[in-house]
Amino acid sequence: MDFSLSPEEARFRDQVRGWLRDNLDDRTREAAAGHDDIELRRDWQRRVHEAGFAGVSWPRELGGQGGTLMQEVIVNQEMAAARAPDMLNVIGLYMAGPTILAHGTPEQKARHIPPLLRADEIWCQGFSEPNSGSDLASLRTRAVIDGDDFVVSGQKVWTTLAHVSRWCILLTRTDSAETAHAGLTYLIVDMQSPGVEVRPLRQITGDAEFNEMYLTDVRVPRANLLGAVGGGWRVAMTTLMHERATLGVGLQVRSRIALDELRALARTTLVDGVPRSADPVVRQRIAQLVIEVEAMRINGLRGLSRVLQGEQPGPEGSVNKLMWSELNQRIAETALDLLGPYGTLAEGEERAPRNGRWAYGYLRSRANSIEGGTSEVLRNILAERVLGLPRGR
Amino acid sequence: MNVGLTDEQELLRRQARDFLDRECPAARVRQLMEDDLGHDPRMYARMVELGWTAIPFAERHGGLGLGLVDLAVVLEEMGRHVVPSPFQSSVGLAGMTLAASGDEAQAARLLPSICDGSQLATVALVEESGRWDAGGVRMAAERSSDAWLLHGEKLFVPDAQVADRMIVATRTAADPADGLTLLVVNTAAPGVTVRPLASMDATRRVAAVGFDAVEVPADAVVGEPGRGWATLRRGLDRAMVCIAAELAGTAQRVLEMTVEYARVRQQFGRPIGAYQAVSHRCADMLVMVESARSLAYHAAWALDNDVPEAPLAAAMAKAYAGDAARSVASNGLQLHGGIGFTWEHDIHLHLKRAKWGEATLGDATHHRERVAQLLEL
């Protein structure tokens, strides 16, 4: 058992750290924190790619670095630890890209992977529908084969970044067979096609980070089929597995950063001159969060270790998604409790701590147990696929 | 980085599980619960033959020169089987304290007999207050020309009923941070009385040990006089991780028992495991078991490699494992329904062991406060 990096990995980490030190300034950090400066984030991803730190484990001929999975994890960890802006093309890098690499034709790979890595083309994901969130197999967006095209009609929701995306990984129904999984087909859709309409969806934070997407007789060439007609479920599982496995390592570091900020908050928030961190209850709550975030980190490393030994990422990734969303919520809840009434003050209010960032974080964290698989669905996955319990209802 | 077990460790795990499946099924555990010794010396001798008692100690002291990670593998299996044995107190607590003390003379004198099983040892720390820190130690040791004189009582001394020697924490200076002196006391010495305490977990014996003018030779000190807490702290960190590994094993077994039961037990026409009220609890139990195991093995690795955050890792492992094992055992009992509450069903053995492990060497509240201090909160 060895939790330390090999000398080569440590050298690579130092290289990433050095680059971040030289290339990441506070202005970029702060400007990106709002998440709405698309051009700034696009520029950031380009620079990261030019430095050789995007698509680290992807093939060289497609613009990747041909490196190891461990190097990719190191990049994710260092980026998060340096509070680097999120990569703009998050769906592209962590979901669409790995899925195309696993199931795409050589033409699809050559066409899509290089511009995806450079953030020249942004990707979004059309999985969820208004009546088909967790029950993904019940989705109703239809794709009918017509000559060399699929003709697609339906509605998607929660499509992150759809308003700036060039491409969408779209899950459709080509067959209304009884077995809901069997009739699904996975398509790559050009967002500039006639019949695609994107409407911003305002959330409880007031932001419009997500969208609704309406598809009316959108023609998708057969060449944009990923996998087989009716084989979309298997392809979609690759996407979701990658979402939960690869993304998890970076998320964990972000939880640790939020926790560091919470500790600082507890030490610096005074009530009648006494820091909140002197309260035994506060100490217990924060210590428990620290312990659980650490458990999540090591669980992640154990899963990663198995992948490094050549095993596929398994449903165990669901353990960490479940832990992460609930921990993130508890970190935000604890922060708001520490702040008392000030915690409810919003951005722009003079007395709002950190200009309302804790309040915003609290509201945003409510989505964590819904997006990327609800906590209920993840518990079902753990119960059925890891523990082998009978299918629930 | 490879945080899986090595092939040798996997082999050790299989060997331990096979041996304990054979030698220590629940029926045997129940017999030993009624036994005065609280364990089976023949089974202990077999464990010695398998090399388990020698795992974490240096070869010059008769050990195998392996690490805490290897010991954790065996302890996890012992936890699965709730083995009644002084292994934890002799090897995991007293042995690890001696090994971590840096006291070559005492280690050379005592560790070979712990490794070969010819002697059992334990640690006497807690007193009336029930505290697991230096401040809880009030029992004084008076120094005369060539001996120490002990008066007082220690509580919750594990396996004192079979221990040949005990490392006794005594107060020799009024120092809020330390001021302790560790003395090796022969359990058979005149003035030592061992009174077993009736406790919830009959698979883990604890005793009240009285010291009535017990004379201990001057050379019985482990480490430096007056610096005993610093020494003991290193041993306790290791012992905590040993218990955390055991608790991970006991919780894992409860989860397996519960899942097996939820698959076959039918209510309202279907297996109870098909109800989310049941399956979601099982999923939460899985998260706790996996996390307890992760923290225990990481702490064992950190202590083996002397990384700076090792004490923090040990405190985290013990805090989490105590809560997790108790919670998993309680949930497991609940999901077994009425049958789980009976004496006949084995789940209470695990619940009681979990409760023992939670309280021993400081509970989660104690260690969370330690975490807060180590992080300078």
mmCIF file of N, CA and C in Angstrom, chain A residues 1-6 9 70 262-264 266-267 277 280 282-288 290-292 294-306 308-309 319 322-323 326 375-380 382-383 386-393, chain B residues 1-6 9 69 255 258-259 262-263 270-276 278-284 286-287 289-295 297-298 301 305 309 313 315-317 319-320 323 364-369 371-373 375-377:
data_model
loop_
_atom_site.group_PDB
_atom_site.id
_atom_site.type_symbol
_atom_site.label_atom_id
_atom_site.label_comp_id
_atom_site.label_asym_id
_atom_site.label_seq_id
_atom_site.Cartn_x
_atom_site.Cartn_y
_atom_site.Cartn_z
ATOM 1 N N MET A 1 0.844 -1.196 0.000
ATOM 2 C CA MET A 1 0.000 0.000 0.000
ATOM 3 C C MET A 1 0.876 1.241 0.000
ATOM 4 N N ASP A 2 0.632 2.106 -0.967
ATOM 5 C CA ASP A 2 1.461 3.304 -1.054
ATOM 6 C C ASP A 2 0.621 4.487 -1.507
ATOM 7 N N PHE A 3 0.457 5.452 -0.613
ATOM 8 C CA PHE A 3 -0.350 6.631 -0.931
ATOM 9 C C PHE A 3 0.490 7.750 -1.536
ATOM 10 N N SER A 4 1.785 7.537 -1.684
ATOM 11 C CA SER A 4 2.621 8.641 -2.155
ATOM 12 C C SER A 4 2.790 8.574 -3.677
ATOM 13 N N LEU A 5 3.203 9.695 -4.254
ATOM 14 C CA LEU A 5 3.427 9.748 -5.696
ATOM 15 C C LEU A 5 4.807 9.166 -6.008
ATOM 16 N N SER A 6 4.929 8.554 -7.180
ATOM 17 C CA SER A 6 6.244 8.083 -7.614
ATOM 18 C C SER A 6 7.098 9.315 -7.932
ATOM 19 N N GLU A 9 5.877 10.993 -10.976
ATOM 20 C CA GLU A 9 4.593 11.682 -10.762
ATOM 21 C C GLU A 9 4.806 12.963 -9.959
ATOM 22 N N MET A 70 -3.097 8.740 -14.040
ATOM 23 C CA MET A 70 -2.607 9.343 -12.798
ATOM 24 C C MET A 70 -2.189 10.794 -13.036
ATOM 25 N N LEU A 262 -14.167 27.422 5.402
ATOM 26 C CA LEU A 262 -15.082 27.325 6.548
ATOM 27 C C LEU A 262 -14.302 27.429 7.864
ATOM 28 N N ARG A 263 -13.151 26.775 7.925
ATOM 29 C CA ARG A 263 -12.333 26.854 9.143
ATOM 30 C C ARG A 263 -11.887 28.282 9.407
ATOM 31 N N ALA A 264 -11.463 28.953 8.340
ATOM 32 C CA ALA A 264 -11.045 30.352 8.486
ATOM 33 C C ALA A 264 -12.229 31.204 8.947
ATOM 34 N N ALA A 266 -14.752 30.248 10.749
ATOM 35 C CA ALA A 266 -15.033 29.967 12.158
ATOM 36 C C ALA A 266 -14.056 30.704 13.072
ATOM 37 N N ARG A 267 -12.814 30.835 12.620
ATOM 38 C CA ARG A 267 -11.808 31.528 13.450
ATOM 39 C C ARG A 267 -11.991 33.034 13.426
ATOM 40 N N SER A 277 -15.122 29.548 16.499
ATOM 41 C CA SER A 277 -14.373 28.295 16.602
ATOM 42 C C SER A 277 -14.105 27.892 18.046
ATOM 43 N N PRO A 280 -17.608 24.498 21.363
ATOM 44 C CA PRO A 280 -17.372 23.057 21.188
ATOM 45 C C PRO A 280 -18.272 22.428 20.123
ATOM 46 N N VAL A 282 -19.418 23.877 17.382
ATOM 47 C CA VAL A 282 -18.856 24.263 16.085
ATOM 48 C C VAL A 282 -17.619 23.415 15.791
ATOM 49 N N ARG A 283 -16.784 23.221 16.808
ATOM 50 C CA ARG A 283 -15.551 22.423 16.623
ATOM 51 C C ARG A 283 -15.899 21.000 16.213
ATOM 52 N N GLN A 284 -16.902 20.431 16.884
ATOM 53 C CA GLN A 284 -17.310 19.055 16.563
ATOM 54 C C GLN A 284 -17.827 18.961 15.129
ATOM 55 N N ARG A 285 -18.650 19.926 14.746
ATOM 56 C CA ARG A 285 -19.231 19.871 13.394
ATOM 57 C C ARG A 285 -18.155 19.991 12.332
ATOM 58 N N ILE A 286 -17.246 20.928 12.524
ATOM 59 C CA ILE A 286 -16.216 21.132 11.504
ATOM 60 C C ILE A 286 -15.273 19.926 11.460
ATOM 61 N N ALA A 287 -14.899 19.416 12.636
ATOM 62 C CA ALA A 287 -14.003 18.248 12.658
ATOM 63 C C ALA A 287 -14.653 17.073 11.931
ATOM 64 N N GLN A 288 -15.943 16.877 12.139
ATOM 65 C CA GLN A 288 -16.633 15.766 11.474
ATOM 66 C C GLN A 288 -16.602 15.948 9.952
ATOM 67 N N VAL A 290 -14.327 17.572 8.269
ATOM 68 C CA VAL A 290 -12.942 17.324 7.842
ATOM 69 C C VAL A 290 -12.705 15.821 7.691
ATOM 70 N N ILE A 291 -13.192 15.058 8.660
ATOM 71 C CA ILE A 291 -12.984 13.604 8.643
ATOM 72 C C ILE A 291 -13.693 12.979 7.441
ATOM 73 N N GLU A 292 -14.914 13.413 7.174
ATOM 74 C CA GLU A 292 -15.662 12.795 6.077
ATOM 75 C C GLU A 292 -15.103 13.188 4.711
ATOM 76 N N GLU A 294 -12.007 13.728 4.175
ATOM 77 C CA GLU A 294 -10.811 12.891 4.080
ATOM 78 C C GLU A 294 -11.191 11.455 3.677
ATOM 79 N N ALA A 295 -12.268 10.942 4.264
ATOM 80 C CA ALA A 295 -12.730 9.595 3.895
ATOM 81 C C ALA A 295 -13.078 9.550 2.411
ATOM 82 N N MET A 296 -13.734 10.605 1.932
ATOM 83 C CA MET A 296 -14.104 10.669 0.517
ATOM 84 C C MET A 296 -12.850 10.677 -0.357
ATOM 85 N N ARG A 297 -11.832 11.423 0.084
ATOM 86 C CA ARG A 297 -10.578 11.474 -0.676
ATOM 87 C C ARG A 297 -9.978 10.063 -0.799
ATOM 88 N N ILE A 298 -9.922 9.350 0.308
ATOM 89 C CA ILE A 298 -9.256 8.041 0.275
ATOM 90 C C ILE A 298 -10.120 7.019 -0.458
ATOM 91 N N ASN A 299 -11.441 7.088 -0.277
ATOM 92 C CA ASN A 299 -12.323 6.226 -1.077
ATOM 93 C C ASN A 299 -12.035 6.431 -2.564
ATOM 94 N N GLY A 300 -11.892 7.708 -2.959
ATOM 95 C CA GLY A 300 -11.615 8.037 -4.355
ATOM 96 C C GLY A 300 -10.293 7.438 -4.806
ATOM 97 N N LEU A 301 -9.284 7.530 -3.948
ATOM 98 C CA LEU A 301 -7.973 6.979 -4.303
ATOM 99 C C LEU A 301 -8.034 5.463 -4.435
ATOM 100 N N ARG A 302 -8.841 4.827 -3.590
ATOM 101 C CA ARG A 302 -8.960 3.362 -3.696
ATOM 102 C C ARG A 302 -9.606 2.977 -5.024
ATOM 103 N N GLY A 303 -10.651 3.725 -5.411
ATOM 104 C CA GLY A 303 -11.305 3.462 -6.692
ATOM 105 C C GLY A 303 -10.347 3.712 -7.847
ATOM 106 N N LEU A 304 -9.615 4.825 -7.751
ATOM 107 C CA LEU A 304 -8.653 5.174 -8.793
ATOM 108 C C LEU A 304 -7.577 4.099 -8.908
ATOM 109 N N SER A 305 -7.142 3.616 -7.772
ATOM 110 C CA SER A 305 -6.110 2.589 -7.737
ATOM 111 C C SER A 305 -6.554 1.360 -8.517
ATOM 112 N N ARG A 306 -7.827 0.993 -8.360
ATOM 113 C CA ARG A 306 -8.352 -0.160 -9.095
ATOM 114 C C ARG A 306 -8.334 0.108 -10.593
ATOM 115 N N LEU A 308 -6.320 2.117 -12.126
ATOM 116 C CA LEU A 308 -4.914 2.105 -12.551
ATOM 117 C C LEU A 308 -4.395 0.684 -12.718
ATOM 118 N N GLN A 309 -4.988 -0.264 -11.988
ATOM 119 C CA GLN A 309 -4.586 -1.662 -12.136
ATOM 120 C C GLN A 309 -5.298 -2.320 -13.325
ATOM 121 N N VAL A 319 -20.535 6.006 -4.684
ATOM 122 C CA VAL A 319 -20.295 6.280 -3.264
ATOM 123 C C VAL A 319 -19.810 7.711 -3.112
ATOM 124 N N LEU A 322 -22.370 10.499 -3.987
ATOM 125 C CA LEU A 322 -23.321 10.612 -2.876
ATOM 126 C C LEU A 322 -22.692 11.378 -1.708
ATOM 127 N N MET A 323 -21.466 10.980 -1.330
ATOM 128 C CA MET A 323 -20.804 11.650 -0.205
ATOM 129 C C MET A 323 -20.556 13.111 -0.533
ATOM 130 N N GLU A 326 -23.661 15.494 -0.397
ATOM 131 C CA GLU A 326 -24.190 15.741 0.936
ATOM 132 C C GLU A 326 -23.183 16.511 1.796
ATOM 133 N N SER A 375 -29.463 11.748 -5.056
ATOM 134 C CA SER A 375 -28.952 10.898 -3.985
ATOM 135 C C SER A 375 -29.787 9.627 -3.866
ATOM 136 N N GLU A 376 -31.076 9.734 -4.174
ATOM 137 C CA GLU A 376 -31.951 8.560 -4.095
ATOM 138 C C GLU A 376 -31.574 7.538 -5.164
ATOM 139 N N VAL A 377 -31.317 8.042 -6.383
ATOM 140 C CA VAL A 377 -30.920 7.128 -7.459
ATOM 141 C C VAL A 377 -29.564 6.492 -7.151
ATOM 142 N N LEU A 378 -28.642 7.283 -6.599
ATOM 143 C CA LEU A 378 -27.325 6.736 -6.268
ATOM 144 C C LEU A 378 -27.435 5.646 -5.205
ATOM 145 N N ARG A 379 -28.335 5.871 -4.235
ATOM 146 C CA ARG A 379 -28.529 4.828 -3.212
ATOM 147 C C ARG A 379 -29.110 3.566 -3.848
ATOM 148 N N ASN A 380 -30.013 3.748 -4.811
ATOM 149 C CA ASN A 380 -30.535 2.575 -5.522
ATOM 150 C C ASN A 380 -29.412 1.835 -6.237
ATOM 151 N N LEU A 382 -26.227 1.791 -5.522
ATOM 152 C CA LEU A 382 -25.376 1.094 -4.551
ATOM 153 C C LEU A 382 -26.072 -0.155 -4.032
ATOM 154 N N ALA A 383 -27.359 -0.022 -3.740
ATOM 155 C CA ALA A 383 -28.091 -1.156 -3.175
ATOM 156 C C ALA A 383 -28.187 -2.289 -4.189
ATOM 157 N N VAL A 386 -24.062 -2.796 -6.229
ATOM 158 C CA VAL A 386 -22.909 -3.128 -5.383
ATOM 159 C C VAL A 386 -23.307 -4.181 -4.349
ATOM 160 N N LEU A 387 -24.442 -3.986 -3.704
ATOM 161 C CA LEU A 387 -24.837 -4.910 -2.649
ATOM 162 C C LEU A 387 -25.679 -6.072 -3.156
ATOM 163 N N GLY A 388 -26.218 -5.943 -4.367
ATOM 164 C CA GLY A 388 -27.000 -7.053 -4.929
ATOM 165 C C GLY A 388 -28.381 -7.221 -4.321
ATOM 166 N N LEU A 389 -28.941 -6.137 -3.792
ATOM 167 C CA LEU A 389 -30.314 -6.215 -3.278
ATOM 168 C C LEU A 389 -31.300 -6.255 -4.450
ATOM 169 N N PRO A 390 -32.498 -6.770 -4.209
ATOM 170 C CA PRO A 390 -33.474 -6.830 -5.307
ATOM 171 C C PRO A 390 -33.838 -5.424 -5.805
ATOM 172 N N ARG A 391 -34.275 -5.351 -7.052
ATOM 173 C CA ARG A 391 -34.663 -4.063 -7.624
ATOM 174 C C ARG A 391 -35.735 -3.390 -6.778
ATOM 175 N N GLY A 392 -35.525 -2.111 -6.539
ATOM 176 C CA GLY A 392 -36.448 -1.381 -5.674
ATOM 177 C C GLY A 392 -37.656 -0.876 -6.408
ATOM 178 N N ARG A 393 -38.602 -0.387 -5.662
ATOM 179 C CA ARG A 393 -39.749 0.289 -6.256
ATOM 180 C C ARG A 393 -40.265 1.317 -5.282
ATOM 181 N N MET B 1 1.538 5.530 -6.825
ATOM 182 C CA MET B 1 0.440 5.289 -5.892
ATOM 183 C C MET B 1 -0.266 3.973 -6.213
ATOM 184 N N ASN B 2 -0.333 3.121 -5.254
ATOM 185 C CA ASN B 2 -1.203 1.957 -5.366
ATOM 186 C C ASN B 2 -1.718 1.667 -3.969
ATOM 187 N N VAL B 3 -2.988 1.954 -3.736
ATOM 188 C CA VAL B 3 -3.484 1.869 -2.369
ATOM 189 C C VAL B 3 -4.255 0.576 -2.136
ATOM 190 N N GLY B 4 -4.109 -0.368 -3.051
ATOM 191 C CA GLY B 4 -4.690 -1.685 -2.819
ATOM 192 C C GLY B 4 -3.762 -2.509 -1.944
ATOM 193 N N LEU B 5 -4.227 -3.689 -1.556
ATOM 194 C CA LEU B 5 -3.374 -4.592 -0.792
ATOM 195 C C LEU B 5 -2.420 -5.299 -1.753
ATOM 196 N N THR B 6 -1.235 -5.645 -1.263
ATOM 197 C CA THR B 6 -0.291 -6.423 -2.060
ATOM 198 C C THR B 6 -0.789 -7.872 -2.141
ATOM 199 N N GLN B 9 -0.478 -9.465 1.147
ATOM 200 C CA GLN B 9 -1.521 -9.052 2.092
ATOM 201 C C GLN B 9 -2.852 -9.731 1.768
ATOM 202 N N VAL B 69 -0.163 -1.873 8.446
ATOM 203 C CA VAL B 69 -1.110 -2.218 7.380
ATOM 204 C C VAL B 69 -1.351 -3.728 7.381
ATOM 205 N N LEU B 255 -23.020 -5.582 7.678
ATOM 206 C CA LEU B 255 -23.605 -5.200 6.395
ATOM 207 C C LEU B 255 -23.925 -6.452 5.573
ATOM 208 N N THR B 258 -26.879 -8.279 6.976
ATOM 209 C CA THR B 258 -28.121 -7.537 6.751
ATOM 210 C C THR B 258 -28.578 -7.658 5.296
ATOM 211 N N VAL B 259 -27.625 -7.563 4.378
ATOM 212 C CA VAL B 259 -27.974 -7.682 2.964
ATOM 213 C C VAL B 259 -28.515 -9.089 2.666
ATOM 214 N N ALA B 262 -31.992 -9.199 4.011
ATOM 215 C CA ALA B 262 -32.943 -8.366 3.251
ATOM 216 C C ALA B 262 -33.286 -8.979 1.901
ATOM 217 N N ARG B 263 -32.439 -9.863 1.411
ATOM 218 C CA ARG B 263 -32.742 -10.525 0.137
ATOM 219 C C ARG B 263 -33.732 -11.663 0.298
ATOM 220 N N ARG B 270 -42.983 -9.315 -0.879
ATOM 221 C CA ARG B 270 -41.688 -9.204 -1.570
ATOM 222 C C ARG B 270 -40.534 -9.074 -0.568
ATOM 223 N N PRO B 271 -39.316 -9.322 -1.062
ATOM 224 C CA PRO B 271 -38.176 -9.226 -0.137
ATOM 225 C C PRO B 271 -38.063 -7.809 0.412
ATOM 226 N N ILE B 272 -37.747 -7.690 1.695
ATOM 227 C CA ILE B 272 -37.713 -6.340 2.289
ATOM 228 C C ILE B 272 -36.634 -5.473 1.632
ATOM 229 N N GLY B 273 -35.606 -6.108 1.064
ATOM 230 C CA GLY B 273 -34.546 -5.358 0.382
ATOM 231 C C GLY B 273 -35.017 -4.624 -0.860
ATOM 232 N N ALA B 274 -36.229 -4.934 -1.331
ATOM 233 C CA ALA B 274 -36.779 -4.226 -2.484
ATOM 234 C C ALA B 274 -37.436 -2.906 -2.071
ATOM 235 N N TYR B 275 -37.600 -2.694 -0.774
ATOM 236 C CA TYR B 275 -38.146 -1.414 -0.290
ATOM 237 C C TYR B 275 -37.005 -0.429 -0.093
ATOM 238 N N GLN B 276 -37.214 0.777 -0.588
ATOM 239 C CA GLN B 276 -36.128 1.755 -0.466
ATOM 240 C C GLN B 276 -35.845 2.147 0.979
ATOM 241 N N VAL B 278 -35.453 0.220 3.233
ATOM 242 C CA VAL B 278 -34.442 -0.755 3.647
ATOM 243 C C VAL B 278 -33.175 -0.611 2.805
ATOM 244 N N SER B 279 -33.344 -0.579 1.484
ATOM 245 C CA SER B 279 -32.148 -0.590 0.622
ATOM 246 C C SER B 279 -31.336 0.697 0.787
ATOM 247 N N HIS B 280 -32.008 1.826 1.021
ATOM 248 C CA HIS B 280 -31.250 3.068 1.179
ATOM 249 C C HIS B 280 -30.452 3.073 2.475
ATOM 250 N N ARG B 281 -31.005 2.454 3.513
ATOM 251 C CA ARG B 281 -30.216 2.320 4.742
ATOM 252 C C ARG B 281 -28.984 1.468 4.487
ATOM 253 N N CYS B 282 -29.179 0.395 3.706
ATOM 254 C CA CYS B 282 -28.036 -0.474 3.389
ATOM 255 C C CYS B 282 -26.980 0.305 2.600
ATOM 256 N N ALA B 283 -27.431 1.152 1.680
ATOM 257 C CA ALA B 283 -26.480 1.960 0.901
ATOM 258 C C ALA B 283 -25.699 2.888 1.825
ATOM 259 N N ASP B 284 -26.383 3.484 2.782
ATOM 260 C CA ASP B 284 -25.687 4.360 3.731
ATOM 261 C C ASP B 284 -24.706 3.556 4.590
ATOM 262 N N LEU B 286 -23.122 0.947 3.582
ATOM 263 C CA LEU B 286 -21.977 0.680 2.697
ATOM 264 C C LEU B 286 -21.015 1.875 2.683
ATOM 265 N N VAL B 287 -21.572 3.078 2.578
ATOM 266 C CA VAL B 287 -20.728 4.278 2.574
ATOM 267 C C VAL B 287 -19.905 4.341 3.864
ATOM 268 N N VAL B 289 -19.065 1.816 5.911
ATOM 269 C CA VAL B 289 -18.081 0.726 5.987
ATOM 270 C C VAL B 289 -16.868 1.054 5.117
ATOM 271 N N GLU B 290 -17.124 1.482 3.881
ATOM 272 C CA GLU B 290 -16.014 1.795 2.980
ATOM 273 C C GLU B 290 -15.167 2.942 3.532
ATOM 274 N N SER B 291 -15.832 3.947 4.080
ATOM 275 C CA SER B 291 -15.096 5.102 4.605
ATOM 276 C C SER B 291 -14.284 4.724 5.834
ATOM 277 N N ALA B 292 -14.867 3.883 6.700
ATOM 278 C CA ALA B 292 -14.137 3.446 7.894
ATOM 279 C C ALA B 292 -12.885 2.677 7.481
ATOM 280 N N ARG B 293 -13.040 1.826 6.477
ATOM 281 C CA ARG B 293 -11.894 1.030 6.020
ATOM 282 C C ARG B 293 -10.826 1.945 5.400
ATOM 283 N N SER B 294 -11.265 2.892 4.573
ATOM 284 C CA SER B 294 -10.315 3.816 3.945
ATOM 285 C C SER B 294 -9.497 4.564 4.990
ATOM 286 N N LEU B 295 -10.191 5.118 5.989
ATOM 287 C CA LEU B 295 -9.495 5.927 6.988
ATOM 288 C C LEU B 295 -8.552 5.066 7.828
ATOM 289 N N TYR B 297 -6.976 2.183 6.968
ATOM 290 C CA TYR B 297 -5.776 1.766 6.232
ATOM 291 C C TYR B 297 -4.871 2.953 5.916
ATOM 292 N N HIS B 298 -5.482 4.093 5.624
ATOM 293 C CA HIS B 298 -4.647 5.267 5.365
ATOM 294 C C HIS B 298 -3.862 5.641 6.622
ATOM 295 N N TRP B 301 -1.021 3.226 7.092
ATOM 296 C CA TRP B 301 0.068 3.555 6.169
ATOM 297 C C TRP B 301 0.839 4.782 6.666
ATOM 298 N N ASN B 305 4.779 4.894 7.785
ATOM 299 C CA ASN B 305 5.733 5.711 7.045
ATOM 300 C C ASN B 305 6.080 7.013 7.750
ATOM 301 N N GLU B 309 1.331 13.947 9.081
ATOM 302 C CA GLU B 309 -0.086 14.001 9.471
ATOM 303 C C GLU B 309 -0.576 12.685 10.080
ATOM 304 N N ALA B 313 -4.346 11.525 11.122
ATOM 305 C CA ALA B 313 -4.987 10.416 10.413
ATOM 306 C C ALA B 313 -5.510 9.380 11.406
ATOM 307 N N ALA B 315 -6.425 9.916 14.589
ATOM 308 C CA ALA B 315 -7.588 10.470 15.294
ATOM 309 C C ALA B 315 -8.826 10.409 14.399
ATOM 310 N N MET B 316 -8.644 10.714 13.126
ATOM 311 C CA MET B 316 -9.773 10.667 12.186
ATOM 312 C C MET B 316 -10.303 9.233 12.057
ATOM 313 N N ALA B 317 -9.373 8.292 11.944
ATOM 314 C CA ALA B 317 -9.773 6.894 11.758
ATOM 315 C C ALA B 317 -10.572 6.396 12.956
ATOM 316 N N ALA B 319 -12.169 8.225 15.311
ATOM 317 C CA ALA B 319 -13.437 8.955 15.448
ATOM 318 C C ALA B 319 -14.476 8.363 14.496
ATOM 319 N N TYR B 320 -14.069 8.167 13.244
ATOM 320 C CA TYR B 320 -15.035 7.717 12.253
ATOM 321 C C TYR B 320 -15.463 6.272 12.498
ATOM 322 N N ASP B 323 -18.041 5.777 15.411
ATOM 323 C CA ASP B 323 -19.404 6.164 15.025
ATOM 324 C C ASP B 323 -19.979 5.205 13.987
ATOM 325 N N ALA B 364 -15.776 9.186 19.631
ATOM 326 C CA ALA B 364 -15.683 10.097 18.486
ATOM 327 C C ALA B 364 -15.629 11.558 18.932
ATOM 328 N N THR B 365 -16.368 11.905 19.966
ATOM 329 C CA THR B 365 -16.355 13.293 20.442
ATOM 330 C C THR B 365 -14.941 13.675 20.887
ATOM 331 N N HIS B 366 -14.319 12.761 21.637
ATOM 332 C CA HIS B 366 -12.946 12.971 22.107
ATOM 333 C C HIS B 366 -11.993 13.194 20.921
ATOM 334 N N HIS B 367 -12.108 12.333 19.912
ATOM 335 C CA HIS B 367 -11.146 12.417 18.816
ATOM 336 C C HIS B 367 -11.463 13.531 17.830
ATOM 337 N N ARG B 368 -12.745 13.910 17.718
ATOM 338 C CA ARG B 368 -13.046 15.078 16.892
ATOM 339 C C ARG B 368 -12.420 16.334 17.510
ATOM 340 N N GLU B 369 -12.459 16.424 18.837
ATOM 341 C CA GLU B 369 -11.818 17.564 19.486
ATOM 342 C C GLU B 369 -10.313 17.535 19.230
ATOM 343 N N VAL B 371 -8.913 16.273 16.565
ATOM 344 C CA VAL B 371 -8.773 16.713 15.177
ATOM 345 C C VAL B 371 -8.804 18.242 15.122
ATOM 346 N N ALA B 372 -9.759 18.833 15.832
ATOM 347 C CA ALA B 372 -9.876 20.301 15.839
ATOM 348 C C ALA B 372 -8.583 20.929 16.369
ATOM 349 N N GLN B 373 -8.013 20.342 17.421
ATOM 350 C CA GLN B 373 -6.769 20.890 17.984
ATOM 351 C C GLN B 373 -5.603 20.721 17.014
ATOM 352 N N LEU B 375 -5.684 20.605 13.909
ATOM 353 C CA LEU B 375 -5.857 21.523 12.775
ATOM 354 C C LEU B 375 -5.779 22.978 13.210
ATOM 355 N N GLU B 376 -5.535 23.192 14.504
ATOM 356 C CA GLU B 376 -5.463 24.542 15.083
ATOM 357 C C GLU B 376 -6.717 25.344 14.794
ATOM 358 N N LEU B 377 -7.841 24.690 14.980
ATOM 359 C CA LEU B 377 -9.118 25.375 14.773
ATOM 360 C C LEU B 377 -9.342 26.343 15.925
#
